[in-house]
Amino acid sequence: MLTVTDLSVSYGAINAVAGISFEVPQGGIVTLLGGNGAGKTTTLHTLSGLLKPKGGKITFCGEDITRLPSHQIVARGLCHVPEGRMVFANLSVAENLAMGAFLQTDKAAIAETREHIFTLFPRLKERIKQTAGTLSGGEQQMLAIGRALMGRPKFLMLDEPSLGIAPRLITTIFEKIVEINRAQGITILLVEQNANLALEISSHGYVLETGRIACSGPSEKLRTTPQLKAAYLGG
Amino acid sequence: MTEFLQQLLNALSLGAIYALIALGYTMVYGVLRFINFAHSDVFMVGAVAGCLIGKHLPTGTWWGGLTCLLAAMIVCSALGMFIERFAYRPLRSSPRLNVLITAIGVSLLLEYTFQNEHVFGAAPRSFPQVFPQVVWQLRGLTLSSNQLLVIGVALVLMVALQFIVFRTKIGTAMRAVALNPRAAQLVGINPDVVVSFTFALGSALAGAGGILYALNYQSVEPLMGVMPGLKAFVAAVIGGIGNIPGAALGGLLIGTIETFVGGSQLSTYKDAIAFALLILILLFRPAGLLGRSHVEKV
């Protein structure tokens, strides 16, 4: 569904991503792992058009989307839940969700998606009138995911959904991610520092190290790879 | 007492005009974080456009007046979008100072282009009385229909603006872009469209302000935007730049101070006192009267 070929991105003279290639099959969950500064977030920002690559190619559903602006990428069904959630803090939960559906025109479909999100995250319904900035970290993460789902994505990119969230909520969020994938058939690309958790729910993983792919393989195998264990899984 | 009420009426109408201009400064600041110094000249172009269009309209009719007002707003909207598209957008990713200097350049360009005699000329022209004009005497109070018109139109426009910003999709998108431009892009908002719309909206208000100002002061010339523009900018800062209700409040405040000081024995110092108050307010509330980090920004 998504094919990335020899992608490189740089900030001025610094190469943040230096020629990576990977693939996400339709209906799957694929994870990008790696430490701080490995280039994970940069990769996602490039995929969603916030950053322009220096070289390489991004193909989504057979179409070259490498140099499309963000709003056109979203229109094609590729939505991004950014790191740090980035909810619109002064807007209410309802308004945040409405903005997620910015490109949707079918009112009935929007209402239906919204109801679906409320069954997925009942907490959001309780907080519907509250401004997003007053929600807890976990609730904001739910809202960020809900907002992205409002765009009716075929493909969802999640950047560090476990970051800064109470431990008991992390499990809930990951369960929901699996549910979104299974029940709605939305393909997922997950970026995580919590490698254990990410490898548990994904089928395939790529490990980034200073802008390059250090190793990759089925998640089962990666979990037992000695070098990965030492680096990210705590021995 | 009568004199107080009279001055209050003058203050309200002047303040309403400042408020209309201030809203444009504050909205553009909200989405782009820069001060559009050419905004005061968009206000001038509104008055000039009204002056030129008004000549071909009958005097003293409601439809003629409203046509003139609407036409000036449309002209200014188009001008605002044009300036943004060709002067500011190419500089979107360069340092903010460059855009600021460009804005000053655009401002001077407009002021001196309109001073050319083939365009408009430097000499003040009188503004056609397109709206019906009535003066009522009420217990010693002089009520002119122009003043009521200014207050009425400003009020209607501010309510309309409030509706657009807080109740429509594009208005919510404006607030979203103001809060977090990246996240706004990630939900599919095209920031260029939102920025264009913001300029259109702000410039239309400035255009309306230009007409109302010209109606009250009867004269139009290419540098007429400088002082009202400066005061409206101050009003936006006093209210808390980026804050819509703040801009309206700041406008009314500046208008009130100016009018009341102007009507007292200190009248020669009216601008000095208005600006001194600005300094005083900012000393105690550096973010402006309504400017707090969590208030609504557009």
Short mmCIF file of C-alpha atoms in Angstrom, two decimals:
data_model
loop_
_atom_site.label_atom_id
_atom_site.label_comp_id
_atom_site.label_asym_id
_atom_site.label_seq_id
_atom_site.Cartn_x
_atom_site.Cartn_y
_atom_site.Cartn_z
CA MET A 1 0.00 0.00 0.00
CA LEU A 2 2.81 2.40 0.93
CA THR A 3 6.22 2.03 -0.61
CA VAL A 4 9.14 4.22 0.36
CA THR A 5 12.19 4.01 -1.87
CA ASP A 6 15.58 5.45 -1.00
CA LEU A 7 14.10 8.38 0.89
CA SER A 8 16.47 11.02 2.17
CA VAL A 9 15.64 14.18 4.07
CA SER A 10 17.98 16.82 5.36
CA TYR A 11 17.80 19.89 7.56
CA GLY A 12 20.34 22.12 5.90
CA ALA A 13 23.61 20.23 5.96
CA ILE A 14 22.40 17.57 8.38
CA ASN A 15 21.02 14.39 6.89
CA ALA A 16 18.22 13.30 9.17
CA VAL A 17 17.15 10.45 6.93
CA ALA A 18 19.76 9.00 4.61
CA GLY A 19 18.25 6.75 2.00
CA ILE A 20 15.72 4.48 3.67
CA SER A 21 13.38 2.06 1.93
CA PHE A 22 10.47 0.22 3.46
CA GLU A 23 7.03 -1.05 2.68
CA VAL A 24 3.70 -1.22 4.46
CA PRO A 25 1.30 -3.85 3.11
CA GLN A 26 -2.43 -3.16 2.98
CA GLY A 27 -4.22 -4.03 6.22
CA GLY A 28 -1.03 -4.52 8.18
CA ILE A 29 0.59 -2.89 11.18
CA VAL A 30 4.21 -1.98 10.60
CA THR A 31 6.41 -0.32 13.15
CA LEU A 32 9.40 1.99 12.85
CA LEU A 33 11.67 1.71 15.88
CA GLY A 34 14.73 3.57 16.98
CA GLY A 35 16.12 5.94 19.57
CA ASN A 36 15.98 9.69 19.75
CA GLY A 37 17.22 11.38 16.60
CA ALA A 38 17.08 8.20 14.53
CA GLY A 39 14.87 9.93 11.98
CA LYS A 40 11.50 8.36 12.77
CA THR A 41 9.51 11.56 13.15
CA THR A 42 11.30 13.14 10.20
CA THR A 43 10.23 10.17 8.09
CA LEU A 44 6.59 10.56 9.11
CA HIS A 45 6.65 14.31 8.51
CA THR A 46 7.97 13.67 5.04
CA LEU A 47 5.33 11.04 4.35
CA SER A 48 2.59 13.49 5.26
CA GLY A 49 4.09 16.33 3.26
CA LEU A 50 5.18 18.61 6.08
CA LEU A 51 8.78 18.19 4.98
CA LYS A 52 10.04 17.93 1.43
CA PRO A 53 12.52 15.11 0.79
CA LYS A 54 15.93 15.66 -0.74
CA GLY A 55 15.65 12.47 -2.72
CA GLY A 56 13.74 9.23 -3.06
CA LYS A 57 10.17 8.33 -3.78
CA ILE A 58 6.97 7.74 -1.82
CA THR A 59 4.26 5.71 -3.49
CA PHE A 60 0.82 5.42 -1.92
CA CYS A 61 -1.78 3.08 -3.49
CA GLY A 62 0.24 3.07 -6.70
CA GLU A 63 0.45 6.86 -6.90
CA ASP A 64 3.57 8.96 -6.48
CA ILE A 65 2.85 11.35 -3.57
CA THR A 66 6.44 12.44 -2.94
CA ARG A 67 5.96 16.16 -3.55
CA LEU A 68 2.28 16.63 -2.80
CA PRO A 69 1.28 19.23 -0.19
CA SER A 70 -0.16 17.93 3.08
CA HIS A 71 -3.81 18.63 2.40
CA GLN A 72 -3.69 16.64 -0.82
CA ILE A 73 -2.05 13.72 0.95
CA VAL A 74 -4.76 13.77 3.63
CA ALA A 75 -7.35 13.86 0.84
CA ARG A 76 -5.91 10.57 -0.45
CA GLY A 77 -6.57 8.88 2.88
CA LEU A 78 -3.21 9.09 4.58
CA CYS A 79 -3.66 10.62 8.03
CA HIS A 80 -1.06 11.38 10.64
CA VAL A 81 -1.37 11.48 14.43
CA PRO A 82 1.64 13.65 15.25
CA GLU A 83 4.08 13.29 18.09
CA GLY A 84 3.01 15.25 21.16
CA ARG A 85 -0.61 14.91 19.98
CA MET A 86 -0.88 18.51 18.73
CA VAL A 87 -4.57 18.85 19.48
CA PHE A 88 -5.96 22.35 18.98
CA ALA A 89 -5.73 23.37 22.61
CA ASN A 90 -8.24 26.24 22.60
CA LEU A 91 -10.79 24.43 20.48
CA SER A 92 -13.37 22.16 22.05
CA VAL A 93 -13.29 18.40 21.62
CA ALA A 94 -16.19 18.70 19.19
CA GLU A 95 -14.39 21.37 17.17
CA ASN A 96 -11.19 19.33 17.08
CA LEU A 97 -13.13 16.40 15.67
CA ALA A 98 -14.90 18.66 13.19
CA MET A 99 -11.51 19.90 11.98
CA GLY A 100 -10.42 16.29 11.50
CA ALA A 101 -13.23 16.01 8.98
CA PHE A 102 -12.18 19.23 7.25
CA LEU A 103 -12.03 17.65 3.81
CA GLN A 104 -15.14 15.51 4.26
CA THR A 105 -18.31 16.84 2.69
CA ASP A 106 -20.86 14.11 3.38
CA LYS A 107 -22.58 15.25 6.60
CA ALA A 108 -24.20 11.89 7.32
CA ALA A 109 -20.87 10.13 6.96
CA ILE A 110 -19.21 12.64 9.26
CA ALA A 111 -21.84 12.07 11.95
CA GLU A 112 -21.46 8.33 11.56
CA THR A 113 -17.67 8.48 11.90
CA ARG A 114 -18.07 10.67 14.97
CA GLU A 115 -20.41 8.17 16.60
CA HIS A 116 -17.96 5.43 15.81
CA ILE A 117 -15.15 7.38 17.47
CA PHE A 118 -17.32 7.84 20.56
CA THR A 119 -17.86 4.09 20.84
CA LEU A 120 -14.10 3.63 20.47
CA PHE A 121 -13.30 6.36 23.01
CA PRO A 122 -16.37 6.99 25.22
CA ARG A 123 -14.30 9.45 27.25
CA LEU A 124 -14.31 11.87 24.33
CA LYS A 125 -18.09 11.97 24.34
CA GLU A 126 -18.12 12.88 28.02
CA ARG A 127 -15.69 15.70 27.34
CA ILE A 128 -17.28 16.91 24.12
CA LYS A 129 -17.67 20.56 25.17
CA GLN A 130 -14.38 20.84 27.03
CA THR A 131 -11.47 22.63 25.40
CA ALA A 132 -8.83 20.17 24.29
CA GLY A 133 -6.10 21.83 26.34
CA THR A 134 -7.84 20.86 29.57
CA LEU A 135 -7.81 17.12 28.78
CA SER A 136 -5.30 14.73 30.31
CA GLY A 137 -2.44 13.43 28.20
CA GLY A 138 -4.20 10.15 27.52
CA GLU A 139 -7.44 11.87 26.59
CA GLN A 140 -5.57 14.19 24.26
CA GLN A 141 -4.03 11.16 22.60
CA MET A 142 -7.50 9.68 22.15
CA LEU A 143 -8.64 12.97 20.67
CA ALA A 144 -5.65 13.12 18.34
CA ILE A 145 -6.42 9.61 17.10
CA GLY A 146 -10.12 10.42 16.86
CA ARG A 147 -9.36 13.59 14.92
CA ALA A 148 -7.28 11.64 12.42
CA LEU A 149 -10.02 9.00 12.10
CA MET A 150 -12.51 11.76 11.25
CA GLY A 151 -10.61 12.11 7.98
CA ARG A 152 -11.71 8.55 7.10
CA PRO A 153 -8.17 7.36 6.49
CA LYS A 154 -7.12 4.24 4.63
CA PHE A 155 -3.74 4.57 6.23
CA LEU A 156 -2.95 5.89 9.69
CA MET A 157 0.45 6.99 10.91
CA LEU A 158 0.92 7.18 14.67
CA ASP A 159 3.93 8.95 16.12
CA GLU A 160 4.78 7.86 19.68
CA PRO A 161 1.22 7.33 20.94
CA SER A 162 2.59 6.15 24.30
CA LEU A 163 4.64 9.27 24.97
CA GLY A 164 3.76 11.08 28.19
CA ILE A 165 0.72 8.98 28.99
CA ALA A 166 -0.21 7.22 32.23
CA PRO A 167 0.92 3.57 32.00
CA ARG A 168 -2.54 2.07 32.41
CA LEU A 169 -3.81 4.21 29.53
CA ILE A 170 -1.01 3.04 27.24
CA THR A 171 -2.45 -0.46 27.15
CA THR A 172 -5.90 0.93 26.34
CA ILE A 173 -4.54 3.05 23.52
CA PHE A 174 -2.65 0.13 22.02
CA GLU A 175 -5.73 -2.08 22.24
CA LYS A 176 -7.65 0.59 20.37
CA ILE A 177 -4.96 0.81 17.71
CA VAL A 178 -5.30 -2.94 17.11
CA GLU A 179 -9.08 -2.57 17.04
CA ILE A 180 -8.88 0.24 14.47
CA ASN A 181 -6.69 -1.98 12.34
CA ARG A 182 -8.75 -5.17 12.68
CA ALA A 183 -12.29 -3.85 12.69
CA GLN A 184 -11.93 -1.07 10.14
CA GLY A 185 -9.16 -2.48 8.05
CA ILE A 186 -7.07 0.66 8.37
CA THR A 187 -3.41 0.08 7.62
CA ILE A 188 -1.12 1.38 10.35
CA LEU A 189 2.41 2.68 10.47
CA LEU A 190 3.47 2.99 14.09
CA VAL A 191 6.48 4.89 15.34
CA GLU A 192 7.45 3.97 18.89
CA GLN A 193 10.21 4.13 21.41
CA ASN A 194 8.45 1.48 23.44
CA ALA A 195 9.74 -1.29 21.20
CA ASN A 196 8.31 -4.18 23.22
CA LEU A 197 4.79 -2.94 22.90
CA ALA A 198 5.15 -1.98 19.26
CA LEU A 199 6.58 -5.34 18.26
CA GLU A 200 3.78 -7.07 20.11
CA ILE A 201 1.04 -5.60 17.95
CA SER A 202 2.87 -5.25 14.62
CA SER A 203 3.60 -7.82 11.97
CA HIS A 204 6.76 -6.23 10.68
CA GLY A 205 9.36 -3.85 12.04
CA TYR A 206 12.14 -1.60 10.81
CA VAL A 207 14.83 -0.32 13.13
CA LEU A 208 16.23 3.10 12.32
CA GLU A 209 19.63 4.23 13.46
CA THR A 210 20.91 7.73 12.63
CA GLY A 211 18.85 7.98 9.49
CA ARG A 212 19.44 4.48 8.13
CA ILE A 213 17.66 1.20 8.51
CA ALA A 214 19.85 -0.89 10.78
CA CYS A 215 17.75 -4.03 10.60
CA SER A 216 14.27 -5.17 9.71
CA GLY A 217 12.14 -8.26 9.70
CA PRO A 218 8.99 -9.85 11.05
CA SER A 219 8.23 -8.51 14.52
CA GLU A 220 8.44 -11.99 16.05
CA LYS A 221 12.02 -12.32 14.89
CA LEU A 222 13.04 -8.77 15.78
CA ARG A 223 11.98 -9.39 19.35
CA THR A 224 14.59 -12.07 19.70
CA THR A 225 17.35 -10.34 17.75
CA PRO A 226 20.23 -9.96 20.23
CA GLN A 227 21.42 -6.53 19.09
CA LEU A 228 17.90 -5.12 19.25
CA LYS A 229 17.30 -6.69 22.63
CA ALA A 230 20.42 -5.04 23.95
CA ALA A 231 19.62 -1.66 22.46
CA TYR A 232 15.89 -1.20 22.93
CA LEU A 233 14.28 -4.01 24.79
CA GLY A 234 16.27 -3.82 27.98
CA GLY A 235 18.42 -6.90 27.52
CA MET B 1 -24.37 65.72 31.30
CA THR B 2 -25.54 66.54 27.79
CA GLU B 3 -22.01 67.27 26.80
CA PHE B 4 -20.87 64.01 28.30
CA LEU B 5 -23.44 62.05 26.29
CA GLN B 6 -22.52 63.95 23.18
CA GLN B 7 -18.87 63.11 23.64
CA LEU B 8 -19.71 59.52 24.43
CA LEU B 9 -21.50 59.25 21.11
CA ASN B 10 -18.51 60.75 19.29
CA ALA B 11 -16.22 58.40 21.18
CA LEU B 12 -18.26 55.36 20.24
CA SER B 13 -18.29 56.18 16.57
CA LEU B 14 -14.58 56.93 16.43
CA GLY B 15 -13.80 53.86 18.55
CA ALA B 16 -15.92 51.66 16.32
CA ILE B 17 -13.83 52.69 13.31
CA TYR B 18 -10.58 51.99 15.14
CA ALA B 19 -12.00 48.66 16.20
CA LEU B 20 -12.83 47.69 12.62
CA ILE B 21 -9.26 48.43 11.51
CA ALA B 22 -7.74 46.81 14.59
CA LEU B 23 -9.54 43.54 13.85
CA GLY B 24 -7.59 43.19 10.61
CA TYR B 25 -4.25 43.68 12.35
CA THR B 26 -5.11 41.20 15.04
CA MET B 27 -6.46 38.47 12.74
CA VAL B 28 -3.46 38.54 10.46
CA TYR B 29 -1.19 38.49 13.48
CA GLY B 30 -3.12 35.50 14.79
CA VAL B 31 -2.54 33.31 11.76
CA LEU B 32 0.84 34.58 10.53
CA ARG B 33 2.42 36.17 13.62
CA PHE B 34 3.35 39.32 11.80
CA ILE B 35 2.06 42.89 11.66
CA ASN B 36 0.69 43.85 8.28
CA PHE B 37 1.80 47.46 8.12
CA ALA B 38 0.06 47.91 4.78
CA HIS B 39 -3.27 47.42 6.53
CA SER B 40 -3.72 51.14 7.21
CA ASP B 41 -3.41 51.80 3.49
CA VAL B 42 -6.00 49.19 2.66
CA PHE B 43 -8.24 51.32 4.89
CA MET B 44 -7.30 54.35 2.77
CA VAL B 45 -8.01 52.46 -0.45
CA GLY B 46 -11.46 51.65 0.94
CA ALA B 47 -12.18 55.34 1.35
CA VAL B 48 -10.71 56.18 -2.06
CA ALA B 49 -12.71 53.43 -3.74
CA GLY B 50 -15.85 54.69 -2.01
CA CYS B 51 -15.06 58.20 -3.15
CA LEU B 52 -14.63 57.19 -6.78
CA ILE B 53 -17.59 54.81 -6.84
CA GLY B 54 -19.81 57.14 -4.85
CA LYS B 55 -19.54 59.84 -7.53
CA HIS B 56 -21.58 57.63 -9.84
CA LEU B 57 -24.21 56.84 -7.24
CA PRO B 58 -27.14 59.02 -6.28
CA THR B 59 -26.67 60.92 -3.04
CA GLY B 60 -28.72 60.41 0.05
CA THR B 61 -30.18 56.96 -0.59
CA TRP B 62 -29.85 53.83 1.46
CA TRP B 63 -29.26 51.55 -1.48
CA GLY B 64 -26.65 53.89 -2.90
CA GLY B 65 -24.85 54.08 0.42
CA LEU B 66 -24.90 50.36 1.01
CA THR B 67 -23.74 49.69 -2.56
CA CYS B 68 -20.85 52.05 -2.00
CA LEU B 69 -19.97 50.36 1.30
CA LEU B 70 -20.20 46.88 -0.16
CA ALA B 71 -18.18 47.82 -3.24
CA ALA B 72 -15.40 49.29 -1.10
CA MET B 73 -15.34 46.15 1.03
CA ILE B 74 -15.05 43.95 -2.05
CA VAL B 75 -12.28 46.11 -3.53
CA CYS B 76 -10.35 45.95 -0.25
CA SER B 77 -10.86 42.21 0.09
CA ALA B 78 -9.40 41.69 -3.35
CA LEU B 79 -6.55 44.09 -2.61
CA GLY B 80 -5.76 42.33 0.68
CA MET B 81 -5.67 38.92 -0.97
CA PHE B 82 -3.57 40.32 -3.80
CA ILE B 83 -1.01 41.84 -1.43
CA GLU B 84 -0.81 38.61 0.56
CA ARG B 85 -0.48 36.44 -2.54
CA PHE B 86 2.25 38.43 -4.27
CA ALA B 87 4.10 40.29 -1.51
CA TYR B 88 3.91 38.06 1.58
CA ARG B 89 3.38 34.48 0.44
CA PRO B 90 6.69 34.21 -1.44
CA LEU B 91 8.37 35.15 1.85
CA ARG B 92 6.45 32.68 4.01
CA SER B 93 9.53 30.68 4.92
CA SER B 94 11.95 33.59 5.25
CA PRO B 95 12.64 35.40 8.54
CA ARG B 96 9.72 37.43 9.84
CA LEU B 97 11.69 40.65 9.70
CA ASN B 98 11.81 40.38 5.90
CA VAL B 99 8.05 40.17 5.71
CA LEU B 100 7.73 43.11 8.08
CA ILE B 101 9.97 45.25 5.92
CA THR B 102 8.05 44.16 2.84
CA ALA B 103 4.83 45.24 4.54
CA ILE B 104 6.28 48.70 5.10
CA GLY B 105 7.29 48.71 1.44
CA VAL B 106 3.78 47.80 0.33
CA SER B 107 2.41 50.51 2.60
CA LEU B 108 4.62 53.19 1.03
CA LEU B 109 3.91 51.87 -2.45
CA LEU B 110 0.18 52.28 -1.93
CA GLU B 111 0.47 55.70 -0.30
CA TYR B 112 2.63 57.18 -3.02
CA THR B 113 0.94 55.46 -5.94
CA PHE B 114 -2.32 57.04 -4.89
CA GLN B 115 -0.65 60.43 -4.63
CA ASN B 116 0.02 60.31 -8.35
CA GLU B 117 -2.44 62.68 -9.99
CA HIS B 118 -3.38 60.09 -12.61
CA VAL B 119 -4.40 57.65 -9.90
CA PHE B 120 -6.01 59.87 -7.28
CA GLY B 121 -3.78 62.83 -6.41
CA ALA B 122 -2.36 64.16 -3.18
CA ALA B 123 -5.01 66.83 -2.63
CA PRO B 124 -7.86 65.90 -0.30
CA ARG B 125 -11.19 65.32 -2.01
CA SER B 126 -14.55 65.53 -0.39
CA PHE B 127 -16.43 62.34 0.11
CA PRO B 128 -19.84 62.10 -1.61
CA GLN B 129 -22.75 61.98 0.80
CA VAL B 130 -24.06 58.64 -0.41
CA PHE B 131 -26.10 57.82 2.68
CA PRO B 132 -29.18 59.79 3.67
CA GLN B 133 -28.17 62.38 6.22
CA VAL B 134 -30.40 63.52 9.02
CA VAL B 135 -29.57 65.44 12.13
CA TRP B 136 -31.82 65.11 15.15
CA GLN B 137 -31.88 67.47 18.11
CA LEU B 138 -32.78 65.63 21.24
CA ARG B 139 -32.79 67.60 24.51
CA GLY B 140 -29.74 69.52 23.46
CA LEU B 141 -28.07 66.40 22.09
CA THR B 142 -27.07 66.47 18.43
CA LEU B 143 -27.55 63.08 16.85
CA SER B 144 -26.33 62.73 13.31
CA SER B 145 -27.43 59.77 11.25
CA ASN B 146 -23.82 59.34 10.12
CA GLN B 147 -22.67 58.67 13.65
CA LEU B 148 -25.43 56.16 14.26
CA LEU B 149 -24.62 54.60 10.92
CA VAL B 150 -20.98 54.16 11.90
CA ILE B 151 -21.91 52.51 15.19
CA GLY B 152 -24.60 50.37 13.56
CA VAL B 153 -22.48 49.15 10.66
CA ALA B 154 -19.51 48.45 12.91
CA LEU B 155 -21.71 46.49 15.28
CA VAL B 156 -23.27 44.41 12.50
CA LEU B 157 -19.84 43.66 11.00
CA MET B 158 -18.37 42.66 14.34
CA VAL B 159 -21.26 40.32 15.07
CA ALA B 160 -20.88 38.84 11.59
CA LEU B 161 -17.15 38.40 12.17
CA GLN B 162 -17.78 36.73 15.50
CA PHE B 163 -20.19 34.36 13.76
CA ILE B 164 -17.72 33.54 10.97
CA VAL B 165 -14.83 32.94 13.32
CA PHE B 166 -16.66 30.90 15.94
CA ARG B 167 -19.50 29.20 14.11
CA THR B 168 -18.32 28.32 10.61
CA LYS B 169 -15.94 25.70 9.32
CA ILE B 170 -13.54 28.16 7.73
CA GLY B 171 -13.56 30.25 10.92
CA THR B 172 -12.72 27.19 13.02
CA ALA B 173 -9.97 26.42 10.51
CA MET B 174 -8.62 29.94 11.03
CA ARG B 175 -8.44 29.34 14.75
CA ALA B 176 -6.87 25.93 14.16
CA VAL B 177 -4.15 27.42 11.94
CA ALA B 178 -3.54 30.15 14.52
CA LEU B 179 -3.13 27.56 17.27
CA ASN B 180 -1.01 25.02 15.44
CA PRO B 181 -0.24 25.43 11.74
CA ARG B 182 1.36 22.00 11.43
CA ALA B 183 -1.52 20.12 12.99
CA ALA B 184 -3.88 22.13 10.81
CA GLN B 185 -2.05 20.89 7.73
CA LEU B 186 -2.24 17.33 9.03
CA VAL B 187 -6.04 17.41 9.12
CA GLY B 188 -6.12 18.59 5.52
CA ILE B 189 -6.42 22.35 5.93
CA ASN B 190 -4.63 24.22 3.18
CA PRO B 191 -2.98 27.07 5.10
CA ASP B 192 -2.77 29.24 1.97
CA VAL B 193 -6.56 29.24 1.67
CA VAL B 194 -7.00 30.13 5.33
CA VAL B 195 -4.43 32.92 5.15
CA SER B 196 -6.05 34.29 2.00
CA PHE B 197 -9.44 34.21 3.68
CA THR B 198 -8.05 35.99 6.74
CA PHE B 199 -6.67 38.79 4.59
CA ALA B 200 -9.96 39.04 2.71
CA LEU B 201 -11.91 39.30 5.93
CA GLY B 202 -9.59 41.76 7.65
CA SER B 203 -9.30 43.94 4.55
CA ALA B 204 -13.05 44.04 4.04
CA LEU B 205 -13.42 45.35 7.59
CA ALA B 206 -10.72 47.95 6.92
CA GLY B 207 -12.56 48.95 3.74
CA ALA B 208 -15.78 49.42 5.68
CA GLY B 209 -13.81 51.40 8.25
CA GLY B 210 -12.48 53.61 5.46
CA ILE B 211 -15.96 54.43 4.19
CA LEU B 212 -17.30 55.14 7.67
CA TYR B 213 -14.33 57.34 8.49
CA ALA B 214 -14.68 59.25 5.24
CA LEU B 215 -18.41 59.73 5.85
CA ASN B 216 -17.70 61.27 9.23
CA TYR B 217 -14.69 63.37 8.31
CA GLN B 218 -15.75 64.22 4.76
CA SER B 219 -12.30 64.19 3.28
CA VAL B 220 -10.24 61.56 1.49
CA GLU B 221 -6.54 61.64 0.69
CA PRO B 222 -3.78 59.04 0.21
CA LEU B 223 -2.15 59.54 3.60
CA MET B 224 -5.40 59.45 5.56
CA GLY B 225 -4.70 55.90 6.73
CA VAL B 226 -1.51 56.66 8.60
CA MET B 227 -2.85 58.02 11.89
CA PRO B 228 -6.02 55.90 12.19
CA GLY B 229 -3.92 52.88 11.19
CA LEU B 230 -1.37 53.59 13.88
CA LYS B 231 -4.05 54.06 16.50
CA ALA B 232 -5.86 50.91 15.44
CA PHE B 233 -2.58 49.03 15.69
CA VAL B 234 -2.15 50.40 19.19
CA ALA B 235 -5.72 49.36 19.92
CA ALA B 236 -4.97 45.81 18.80
CA VAL B 237 -1.90 45.71 21.04
CA ILE B 238 -3.79 47.16 24.03
CA GLY B 239 -6.49 44.54 23.61
CA GLY B 240 -3.93 41.77 23.27
CA ILE B 241 -2.67 41.19 19.76
CA GLY B 242 -4.19 38.08 18.18
CA ASN B 243 -7.33 38.43 20.28
CA ILE B 244 -10.52 39.41 18.44
CA PRO B 245 -12.65 40.78 21.30
CA GLY B 246 -9.49 42.47 22.55
CA ALA B 247 -9.12 44.41 19.30
CA ALA B 248 -12.69 45.65 19.52
CA LEU B 249 -12.24 46.66 23.15
CA GLY B 250 -8.92 48.35 22.42
CA GLY B 251 -10.46 50.30 19.54
CA LEU B 252 -13.29 51.59 21.69
CA LEU B 253 -10.86 52.50 24.46
CA ILE B 254 -8.54 54.49 22.19
CA GLY B 255 -11.51 56.21 20.56
CA THR B 256 -12.95 57.13 23.93
CA ILE B 257 -9.71 58.47 25.36
CA GLU B 258 -9.00 60.47 22.25
CA THR B 259 -12.47 62.00 22.13
CA PHE B 260 -12.69 62.91 25.78
CA VAL B 261 -9.18 64.35 25.96
CA GLY B 262 -9.85 66.13 22.67
CA GLY B 263 -12.91 67.75 24.20
CA SER B 264 -11.08 68.95 27.28
CA GLN B 265 -8.56 71.73 27.82
CA LEU B 266 -5.76 69.30 27.05
CA SER B 267 -7.01 68.76 23.51
CA THR B 268 -3.64 69.45 21.86
CA TYR B 269 -2.24 66.54 23.82
CA LYS B 270 -4.94 64.03 22.87
CA ASP B 271 -2.64 61.72 20.91
CA ALA B 272 0.15 62.03 23.45
CA ILE B 273 -2.21 61.06 26.24
CA ALA B 274 -3.68 58.16 24.27
CA PHE B 275 -0.21 56.74 23.61
CA ALA B 276 0.96 57.41 27.17
CA LEU B 277 -1.96 55.33 28.35
CA LEU B 278 -0.88 52.60 25.99
CA ILE B 279 2.54 52.54 27.64
CA LEU B 280 0.92 52.53 31.05
CA ILE B 281 -1.41 49.65 30.22
CA LEU B 282 1.38 47.61 28.71
CA LEU B 283 3.55 48.20 31.76
CA PHE B 284 0.99 46.47 33.91
CA ARG B 285 -0.39 44.03 31.38
CA PRO B 286 2.34 43.30 28.85
CA ALA B 287 0.12 40.88 26.92
CA GLY B 288 -2.66 43.45 26.57
CA LEU B 289 -6.00 43.69 28.32
CA LEU B 290 -7.42 40.38 27.10
CA GLY B 291 -4.20 38.82 25.96
CA ARG B 292 -3.53 35.73 27.98
CA SER B 293 -1.88 32.62 26.71
CA HIS B 294 -5.09 30.61 26.79
CA VAL B 295 -7.48 33.06 25.15
CA GLU B 296 -8.84 32.54 21.68
CA LYS B 297 -6.39 33.62 19.05
CA VAL B 298 -7.07 34.19 15.41
#
